[in-house]
Short mmCIF file of C-alpha atoms and ligand atoms in Angstrom, two decimals:
data_model
loop_
_atom_site.label_atom_id
_atom_site.label_comp_id
_atom_site.label_asym_id
_atom_site.label_seq_id
_atom_site.Cartn_x
_atom_site.Cartn_y
_atom_site.Cartn_z
CA MET A 6 -0.48 -16.80 0.37
CA ALA A 7 1.84 -19.00 1.88
CA GLN A 8 2.30 -21.36 -0.60
CA LYS A 9 2.02 -19.39 -3.36
CA GLN A 10 5.49 -18.83 -5.87
CA ILE A 11 6.84 -16.24 -8.11
CA LEU A 12 9.91 -16.69 -10.55
CA LEU A 13 11.57 -13.10 -10.83
CA ILE A 14 13.32 -12.27 -13.43
CA VAL A 15 15.68 -9.24 -13.00
CA GLY A 16 16.71 -7.66 -16.20
CA GLY A 17 19.59 -5.39 -17.06
CA GLY A 18 18.60 -1.96 -16.19
CA VAL A 19 18.69 0.67 -13.78
CA ALA A 20 15.20 -0.16 -12.13
CA ALA A 21 16.89 -3.60 -11.18
CA TYR A 22 17.00 -1.69 -7.77
CA LYS A 23 13.30 -1.73 -7.51
CA ALA A 24 12.97 -5.43 -7.95
CA LEU A 25 14.47 -5.68 -4.37
CA GLU A 26 11.84 -3.64 -2.88
CA LEU A 27 9.51 -5.72 -5.08
CA THR A 28 11.52 -8.75 -3.39
CA ARG A 29 10.83 -7.29 0.06
CA LEU A 30 7.00 -6.69 -0.28
CA LEU A 31 6.38 -9.94 -1.58
CA ARG A 32 8.06 -11.96 1.22
CA LYS A 33 6.41 -9.70 3.69
CA ALA A 34 3.45 -10.81 2.34
CA GLY A 35 4.61 -14.51 2.73
CA VAL A 36 4.83 -14.95 -1.42
CA GLY A 37 8.15 -17.08 -2.49
CA VAL A 38 10.58 -15.37 -4.55
CA ARG A 39 12.72 -17.43 -6.58
CA PRO A 40 15.16 -15.36 -8.36
CA ILE A 41 16.88 -15.04 -11.86
CA LEU A 42 19.41 -12.62 -12.49
CA THR A 43 20.50 -12.21 -15.98
CA SER A 44 24.59 -10.76 -16.68
CA ALA A 45 23.29 -7.80 -17.45
CA GLY A 46 20.83 -7.59 -14.41
CA ALA A 47 23.93 -8.45 -11.82
CA GLN A 48 25.65 -5.02 -13.22
CA PHE A 49 23.00 -3.03 -11.54
CA VAL A 50 22.40 -5.37 -8.08
CA THR A 51 24.24 -8.07 -7.09
CA PRO A 52 23.25 -11.47 -6.45
CA LEU A 53 23.72 -11.55 -2.65
CA SER A 54 21.08 -8.55 -2.19
CA LEU A 55 18.34 -10.82 -4.23
CA ALA A 56 19.47 -13.91 -2.46
CA ALA A 57 19.44 -12.57 1.07
CA LEU A 58 16.01 -10.24 0.23
CA ALA A 59 14.50 -13.52 -1.43
CA GLU A 60 15.62 -15.58 1.12
CA ASP A 61 16.33 -18.27 -1.85
CA LYS A 62 19.67 -19.11 -4.12
CA VAL A 63 19.81 -16.87 -7.14
CA TYR A 64 19.58 -18.82 -10.28
CA SER A 65 21.72 -16.95 -13.51
CA GLU A 66 23.68 -19.86 -15.42
CA LEU A 67 22.06 -21.56 -18.44
CA PHE A 68 24.87 -24.57 -18.38
CA SER A 69 25.79 -24.62 -14.71
CA LEU A 70 25.86 -27.77 -13.94
CA THR A 71 25.19 -27.34 -9.90
CA ASP A 72 21.75 -25.74 -11.01
CA GLU A 73 21.18 -28.57 -13.52
CA ALA A 74 21.65 -30.98 -10.83
CA GLU A 75 19.52 -29.09 -8.39
CA MET A 76 16.88 -28.20 -10.53
CA GLY A 77 16.80 -27.92 -14.29
CA HIS A 78 15.65 -24.75 -16.22
CA ILE A 79 12.78 -26.71 -18.01
CA GLN A 80 11.37 -27.54 -13.86
CA LEU A 81 12.95 -24.18 -12.54
CA SER A 82 10.25 -22.52 -15.34
CA ARG A 83 7.30 -24.42 -14.16
CA SER A 84 8.29 -24.52 -10.40
CA ALA A 85 6.20 -20.94 -9.68
CA ASP A 86 2.86 -19.80 -10.11
CA LEU A 87 3.80 -16.67 -12.07
CA VAL A 88 7.06 -15.34 -13.86
CA VAL A 89 7.70 -11.86 -13.02
CA VAL A 90 10.10 -9.76 -15.17
CA VAL A 91 11.34 -6.92 -13.66
CA PRO A 92 12.73 -4.89 -15.09
CA ALA A 93 11.28 -5.78 -18.87
CA THR A 94 14.58 -4.21 -20.86
CA ALA A 95 14.13 -3.92 -24.43
CA ASP A 96 16.48 -6.55 -24.88
CA LEU A 97 14.59 -9.13 -23.04
CA MET A 98 10.83 -8.16 -24.85
CA ALA A 99 12.95 -8.69 -28.10
CA LYS A 100 14.18 -12.00 -26.74
CA ALA A 101 11.32 -12.83 -25.63
CA ALA A 102 8.88 -11.86 -28.15
CA HIS A 103 11.63 -14.15 -30.59
CA GLY A 104 11.76 -16.77 -28.85
CA LEU A 105 15.35 -16.24 -28.37
CA ALA A 106 16.71 -19.20 -25.95
CA GLY A 107 20.25 -18.01 -25.24
CA ASP A 108 20.16 -17.11 -21.60
CA LEU A 109 18.71 -18.76 -18.71
CA ALA A 110 16.02 -15.53 -18.46
CA SER A 111 14.93 -16.12 -21.74
CA THR A 112 15.11 -19.86 -21.98
CA THR A 113 13.07 -19.72 -18.99
CA LEU A 114 10.67 -17.37 -20.68
CA LEU A 115 9.84 -19.90 -23.88
CA ALA A 116 9.51 -22.77 -21.59
CA THR A 117 7.41 -21.63 -19.40
CA ASP A 118 3.63 -23.14 -19.17
CA LYS A 119 2.62 -20.22 -16.33
CA PRO A 120 1.51 -16.79 -16.74
CA VAL A 121 3.99 -13.99 -17.35
CA LEU A 122 4.01 -10.38 -16.05
CA MET A 123 6.73 -8.01 -17.70
CA ALA A 124 7.33 -4.93 -15.93
CA PRO A 125 9.35 -2.56 -19.26
CA ALA A 126 11.92 0.12 -18.10
CA MET A 127 13.99 1.42 -20.86
CA ASN A 128 14.67 5.20 -22.46
CA VAL A 129 12.06 6.68 -23.86
CA ARG A 130 13.07 6.44 -27.48
CA MET A 131 14.25 3.28 -26.79
CA TRP A 132 10.16 2.58 -25.92
CA GLU A 133 8.70 4.40 -28.77
CA HIS A 134 10.86 2.47 -31.25
CA PRO A 135 8.49 1.05 -33.71
CA ALA A 136 10.53 -2.36 -33.07
CA THR A 137 9.79 -2.38 -28.99
CA GLN A 138 6.20 -1.28 -30.19
CA ARG A 139 5.81 -4.24 -32.07
CA ASN A 140 7.60 -6.59 -29.77
CA LEU A 141 4.92 -5.34 -26.60
CA ALA A 142 2.22 -6.36 -29.65
CA THR A 143 3.70 -9.26 -30.52
CA LEU A 144 3.94 -10.19 -26.35
CA LYS A 145 0.44 -9.24 -25.17
CA ALA A 146 -1.02 -11.41 -28.24
CA ASP A 147 0.82 -13.71 -26.87
CA GLY A 148 -0.62 -13.74 -23.63
CA VAL A 149 1.67 -11.72 -21.54
CA ALA A 150 0.36 -9.08 -19.19
CA PHE A 151 1.91 -5.79 -18.67
CA VAL A 152 2.19 -3.30 -15.60
CA GLY A 153 3.61 0.30 -16.54
CA PRO A 154 5.90 1.79 -17.65
CA ASP A 155 4.95 5.26 -16.72
CA GLU A 156 5.61 8.53 -17.52
CA GLY A 157 8.20 10.61 -15.72
CA ALA A 158 12.03 11.73 -15.48
CA MET A 159 14.42 8.87 -16.00
CA ALA A 160 17.68 8.36 -14.92
CA CYS A 161 18.90 9.04 -18.61
CA GLY A 162 17.90 12.74 -18.11
CA GLU A 163 15.00 12.75 -20.56
CA TYR A 164 11.53 12.75 -19.75
CA GLY A 165 8.55 10.52 -21.23
CA PRO A 166 7.12 6.74 -21.10
CA GLY A 167 9.67 4.16 -20.38
CA ARG A 168 9.97 4.23 -16.51
CA MET A 169 9.17 1.38 -14.48
CA ALA A 170 6.24 1.48 -12.87
CA GLU A 171 6.77 1.69 -8.43
CA PRO A 172 7.20 -1.30 -6.55
CA ALA A 173 3.73 -1.14 -5.13
CA VAL A 174 2.10 -1.08 -8.20
CA ILE A 175 4.12 -4.04 -9.45
CA PHE A 176 3.19 -6.18 -6.18
CA GLU A 177 -0.89 -5.25 -6.31
CA ALA A 178 -0.80 -6.26 -10.21
CA ILE A 179 0.98 -9.65 -8.77
CA MET A 180 -1.49 -10.29 -5.92
CA GLY A 181 -4.17 -9.65 -8.83
CA MET A 182 -2.63 -11.94 -10.94
CA LEU A 183 -1.93 -14.35 -7.95
CA ASN A 184 -5.41 -14.25 -6.29
CA GLY A 185 -7.78 -14.15 -9.50
CA GLU A 186 -9.80 -10.81 -9.48
CA ALA A 187 -12.47 -12.28 -8.11
CA GLU A 188 -11.59 -12.46 -4.76
CA ARG A 189 -10.64 -8.66 -5.05
CA PRO A 190 -13.72 -6.97 -5.22
CA LEU A 191 -12.42 -3.52 -4.73
CA ALA A 192 -9.86 -3.87 -7.82
CA GLY A 193 -10.30 -0.48 -9.29
CA ARG A 194 -11.68 0.97 -6.39
CA ARG A 195 -9.96 3.63 -3.98
CA ALA A 196 -9.78 4.75 -0.59
CA ILE A 197 -8.70 6.88 1.96
CA VAL A 198 -7.84 5.72 5.83
CA THR A 199 -6.78 7.97 8.63
CA ALA A 200 -4.94 7.01 11.15
CA GLY A 201 -2.41 7.59 14.06
CA PRO A 202 -2.51 10.51 16.21
CA THR A 203 -2.21 14.31 15.28
CA ALA A 204 1.17 15.96 16.73
CA GLU A 205 -0.04 19.86 17.12
CA PRO A 206 3.40 22.17 17.55
CA ILE A 207 3.11 24.82 20.71
CA ASP A 208 6.84 25.82 19.63
CA PRO A 209 9.52 24.31 17.41
CA VAL A 210 10.34 21.66 19.89
CA ARG A 211 7.23 21.12 21.90
CA TYR A 212 3.70 19.90 20.91
CA LEU A 213 -0.01 18.54 22.01
CA THR A 214 -0.38 14.78 20.72
CA ASN A 215 -2.23 11.80 21.98
CA ARG A 216 -1.51 7.96 22.53
CA SER A 217 -3.22 6.82 19.47
CA SER A 218 -1.28 3.84 18.10
CA GLY A 219 -2.27 3.81 14.56
CA LYS A 220 -2.61 0.15 14.79
CA GLN A 221 -6.38 0.32 14.09
CA GLY A 222 -6.39 2.32 10.63
CA TYR A 223 -2.68 0.75 9.76
CA ALA A 224 -4.61 -2.67 9.40
CA ILE A 225 -7.88 -1.48 7.82
CA ALA A 226 -5.33 -0.28 5.21
CA GLU A 227 -4.14 -3.22 4.40
CA ALA A 228 -7.30 -5.19 4.74
CA LEU A 229 -8.63 -2.97 1.99
CA ALA A 230 -5.56 -2.99 0.10
CA ALA A 231 -5.59 -7.12 -0.29
CA LEU A 232 -9.23 -6.53 -1.19
CA GLY A 233 -7.32 -5.16 -4.40
CA CYS A 234 -8.62 -1.28 -3.59
CA GLU A 235 -5.88 1.17 -4.41
CA VAL A 236 -5.40 2.77 -0.65
CA THR A 237 -3.76 6.06 0.55
CA LEU A 238 -3.27 5.80 3.80
CA VAL A 239 -2.85 9.36 5.40
CA SER A 240 -1.09 9.02 8.90
CA GLY A 241 0.41 10.94 11.47
CA PRO A 242 2.87 10.06 13.58
CA THR A 243 3.65 6.10 14.55
CA ALA A 244 6.40 3.25 14.70
CA LEU A 245 4.24 1.52 12.58
CA SER A 246 5.93 0.71 8.61
CA ALA A 247 3.50 0.88 5.91
CA PRO A 248 1.60 -1.94 5.02
CA ALA A 249 2.37 -3.92 1.60
CA GLY A 250 1.10 -2.22 -1.55
CA VAL A 251 -0.20 1.32 0.66
CA LYS A 252 0.42 4.38 -0.41
CA ARG A 253 1.30 6.31 2.82
CA VAL A 254 1.52 10.13 3.16
CA GLN A 255 2.88 11.38 6.51
CA VAL A 256 1.85 14.30 8.26
CA GLU A 257 1.69 15.73 11.60
CA THR A 258 -0.56 18.53 12.30
CA ALA A 259 -4.56 18.19 12.02
CA ARG A 260 -5.01 20.68 8.93
CA GLN A 261 -1.49 18.77 7.25
CA MET A 262 -3.81 15.42 7.36
CA LEU A 263 -6.89 17.13 5.95
CA ALA A 264 -4.62 18.71 3.00
CA ALA A 265 -3.63 15.35 2.00
CA CYS A 266 -6.75 13.71 2.40
CA GLN A 267 -7.78 16.27 0.14
CA ALA A 268 -5.57 15.76 -2.29
CA ALA A 269 -6.42 12.01 -2.66
CA LEU A 270 -9.69 12.92 -3.98
CA PRO A 271 -11.48 11.74 -5.62
CA ALA A 272 -12.34 8.13 -3.14
CA ASP A 273 -15.14 5.83 -3.80
CA LEU A 274 -14.20 5.03 0.37
CA ALA A 275 -12.94 7.51 3.14
CA VAL A 276 -12.43 5.46 6.69
CA CYS A 277 -11.29 7.89 9.28
CA VAL A 278 -9.36 6.01 12.04
CA ALA A 279 -7.27 8.78 13.30
CA ALA A 280 -7.52 10.21 16.77
CA VAL A 281 -7.23 13.47 15.48
CA ALA A 282 -6.35 16.06 17.95
CA ASP A 283 -9.29 18.49 18.37
CA TRP A 284 -7.52 21.64 19.33
CA ARG A 285 -4.23 23.12 18.39
CA PRO A 286 -2.30 25.98 20.08
CA ALA A 287 -3.57 28.93 19.00
CA ASN A 288 0.11 30.30 18.17
CA GLU A 289 2.49 28.17 17.23
CA GLY A 290 5.65 30.18 18.88
CA ALA A 291 8.69 30.81 15.80
CA VAL A 292 11.22 30.29 18.50
CA LYS A 293 11.49 27.94 21.84
CA ILE A 294 9.25 29.53 24.24
CA LYS A 295 11.60 30.39 27.25
CA LYS A 296 11.07 30.04 31.03
CA THR A 297 10.89 33.92 32.94
CA GLY A 298 10.49 33.08 36.30
CA ASP A 299 7.07 34.66 35.53
CA ALA A 300 3.80 32.72 35.54
CA PRO A 301 3.85 30.01 32.55
CA PRO A 302 2.53 31.12 29.71
CA ALA A 303 -1.01 30.07 29.20
CA LEU A 304 -1.90 27.89 26.36
CA LYS A 305 -4.58 29.24 24.22
CA LEU A 306 -6.29 26.33 21.95
CA VAL A 307 -8.48 27.01 18.57
CA GLU A 308 -10.02 24.03 17.77
CA ASN A 309 -8.76 21.85 14.32
CA PRO A 310 -10.73 20.96 11.08
CA ASP A 311 -13.22 17.76 11.53
CA ILE A 312 -12.15 15.83 8.34
CA LEU A 313 -14.46 12.94 8.86
CA ALA A 314 -17.09 15.85 8.50
CA THR A 315 -15.48 17.72 5.92
CA LEU A 316 -15.15 14.70 3.78
CA SER A 317 -18.77 14.18 4.32
CA ALA A 318 -19.98 16.96 3.15
CA ALA A 319 -17.34 16.73 -0.16
CA GLY A 320 -20.36 17.42 -2.43
CA PRO A 321 -19.63 16.16 -5.90
CA ASP A 322 -16.03 14.95 -4.26
CA ARG A 323 -17.92 13.04 -1.35
CA PRO A 324 -16.65 9.35 -1.58
CA ARG A 325 -19.50 7.30 -1.24
CA LEU A 326 -18.90 5.44 1.60
CA VAL A 327 -17.73 7.18 4.37
CA VAL A 328 -16.95 5.33 7.61
CA GLY A 329 -15.62 7.24 10.93
CA PHE A 330 -14.60 5.95 14.39
CA ALA A 331 -15.81 6.77 18.12
CA ALA A 332 -14.28 5.57 21.04
CA GLU A 333 -16.12 5.61 24.04
CA THR A 334 -16.42 4.53 27.59
CA ASN A 335 -20.27 4.64 28.24
CA ASP A 336 -23.41 4.99 26.49
CA VAL A 337 -21.37 3.63 23.20
CA GLU A 338 -24.22 3.16 20.72
CA ALA A 339 -26.13 6.42 21.81
CA TYR A 340 -23.15 8.70 21.38
CA ALA A 341 -22.37 7.01 18.19
CA GLN A 342 -25.95 7.50 16.51
CA ALA A 343 -25.62 11.51 17.77
CA LYS A 344 -22.25 11.42 16.06
CA LEU A 345 -23.23 9.71 13.20
CA ALA A 346 -25.81 12.72 12.29
CA ARG A 347 -23.80 15.23 13.44
CA LYS A 348 -20.78 13.86 11.42
CA GLY A 349 -22.72 13.02 8.06
CA CYS A 350 -21.29 10.10 7.93
CA ASP A 351 -22.47 6.65 6.87
CA TRP A 352 -21.22 4.30 9.44
CA ILE A 353 -19.51 4.83 12.40
CA VAL A 354 -17.27 2.00 14.02
CA ALA A 355 -18.04 2.69 18.04
CA ASN A 356 -15.24 1.16 20.02
CA ASP A 357 -16.01 0.24 23.41
CA VAL A 358 -12.44 1.49 25.21
CA SER A 359 -13.75 0.60 28.60
CA VAL A 360 -12.76 -2.71 27.72
CA GLU A 361 -9.42 -3.45 29.26
CA GLY A 362 -6.56 -3.29 26.95
CA VAL A 363 -8.38 -2.09 23.81
CA MET A 364 -5.83 0.98 24.13
CA GLY A 365 -2.80 0.33 22.34
CA GLY A 366 -3.47 -3.38 22.36
CA ASP A 367 -4.14 -5.82 19.34
CA ASP A 368 -8.00 -6.96 20.26
CA ASN A 369 -10.92 -4.10 19.68
CA THR A 370 -14.87 -4.56 20.20
CA VAL A 371 -16.91 -2.60 17.85
CA SER A 372 -20.34 -1.98 17.08
CA ILE A 373 -20.66 -0.73 13.33
CA VAL A 374 -23.65 1.95 13.91
CA SER A 375 -25.73 3.28 10.40
CA ALA A 376 -28.99 4.36 9.37
CA GLU A 377 -29.93 0.88 9.15
CA GLY A 378 -29.27 0.34 12.93
CA VAL A 379 -26.64 -1.26 15.28
CA GLU A 380 -24.50 -4.27 14.47
CA ARG A 381 -22.81 -5.54 17.46
CA TRP A 382 -19.08 -7.76 16.83
CA ASP A 383 -17.30 -9.76 19.89
CA LYS A 384 -14.07 -9.13 20.85
CA THR A 385 -11.54 -9.71 18.23
CA ALA A 386 -8.19 -8.92 16.55
CA LYS A 387 -7.67 -5.44 15.55
CA SER A 388 -6.31 -7.48 12.40
CA ASP A 389 -9.81 -9.37 12.14
CA VAL A 390 -11.85 -6.28 12.38
CA ALA A 391 -10.77 -4.78 9.48
CA THR A 392 -10.83 -7.54 7.16
CA LYS A 393 -14.73 -8.13 8.45
CA LEU A 394 -14.87 -4.10 7.61
CA ALA A 395 -13.08 -4.02 4.57
CA GLN A 396 -15.35 -7.22 3.37
CA ARG A 397 -18.45 -5.40 4.61
CA MET A 398 -17.49 -2.28 2.79
CA ALA A 399 -16.76 -4.21 -0.49
CA LYS A 400 -20.05 -5.42 -0.62
CA ALA A 401 -21.75 -1.83 0.30
CA LEU A 402 -19.69 -0.66 -2.72
CA ALA A 403 -21.12 -3.65 -5.07
N1 CTP B 15 -12.40 12.83 13.65
C1 CTP B 15 -11.84 13.71 12.26
N2 CTP B 15 -11.34 15.00 12.98
C2 CTP B 15 -11.42 15.56 13.85
C3 CTP B 15 -11.64 14.89 14.38
C4 CTP B 15 -12.30 13.51 14.76
O1 CTP B 15 -11.66 13.09 11.22
N3 CTP B 15 -10.74 16.78 14.05
C5 CTP B 15 -12.77 11.61 13.42
C6 CTP B 15 -12.16 10.32 13.86
O2 CTP B 15 -10.91 10.30 12.89
C7 CTP B 15 -13.30 9.40 14.20
C8 CTP B 15 -14.24 10.53 14.31
O3 CTP B 15 -14.15 11.59 13.43
O4 CTP B 15 -13.23 8.90 13.23
C9 CTP B 15 -14.05 10.80 16.15
O5 CTP B 15 -14.89 11.39 16.35
P1 CTP B 15 -15.00 12.67 17.47
O6 CTP B 15 -15.80 13.62 17.74
O7 CTP B 15 -13.62 13.15 17.94
O8 CTP B 15 -15.00 11.49 18.33
P2 CTP B 15 -14.78 11.99 19.79
O9 CTP B 15 -13.24 12.40 20.27
O10 CTP B 15 -14.74 10.45 20.85
O11 CTP B 15 -15.62 12.77 20.58
P3 CTP B 15 -16.23 13.47 21.67
O12 CTP B 15 -15.64 14.27 22.29
O13 CTP B 15 -17.17 13.39 21.23
O14 CTP B 15 -16.96 12.03 22.08
#
């Protein structure tokens, strides 16, 4: 994606602050962002924030001799693969629908020969006004694509349609338009991915956990999202940041992880990568357990729910493809076959953790075990395992 370039027009609305997060997501994904900030937009976000996140100059004046000398406004309008308007205010939509060209943003929209995506944001009455709806119909007829608006509570205190789509959703729409849907075989599909360890409290200050880094699960969530999938990443405590375009739900305990997975149903895919603690302390102390000078307290454990087995047995809600992981040090494939049957899932990705550097490292050596047999993959980067696995899942769902 390194060579892809967006021309990002930031209009004047409260939602302009979300354009900053969108810029961050796009840059993280290797997409170039060249910002145009309207004078109204500059009332909400500063050119400096936008330039810093975009790592590019911010254009705002139509009649700027410096800008025209660097890059004429016609050239600017054609320098990108896609023009994105975030937020698309009622005013910008009206100007674009009527072909007005009184400022840099509207001139660019009139002069461009590139696809245009708008993310509208405005008060519900402004959105529902016949004038805006007429402009919307005109712009759609002209081939402009739209993402949102959502329905919800708005900054003005009212409720209804008009709230701008979330940056992650706009990001997905942009990637869809840049990549072409053919390269996004999981567009319209939903996946749940569990990742990281769980932490099981003993008392308010102590807990039981394990050394899972979450890297493999996060890489899988990212790879699925890159194929267009809508991903809910249910994550235990990790040091990782959420991959672009992925909805992350952070949890601590196995029971919270299960509840978050069930709340994310229905889904087409479930991939359980989390290292869920098999047991938790039977009674969580309400207050910190103190030393008494007597024998140390006995830690009584009870078994945690099995998330993979529960999702595999979810009845009509069962995802079409349920995938589990198995970390083994010996008899990897035999144990994986047994786990496949015991958990009721469709594939087990068996992980040979006896190979040096797998735990917490960046490489992995895996076999895919399913009813069809065993497929061995050579040692490779966890991100490559994720990409290959995502592609294989897309094929299985096709
Ligand atoms: N898993 C889960 N919920 C649990 C335990 C495990 O979803 N409470 C999932 C993991 O995310 C992984 C798979 O089940 O996909 C691992 O199975 P598990 O039986 O926990 O593996 P091991 O701990 O290796 O089991 P064993 O002790 O039988 O080797």
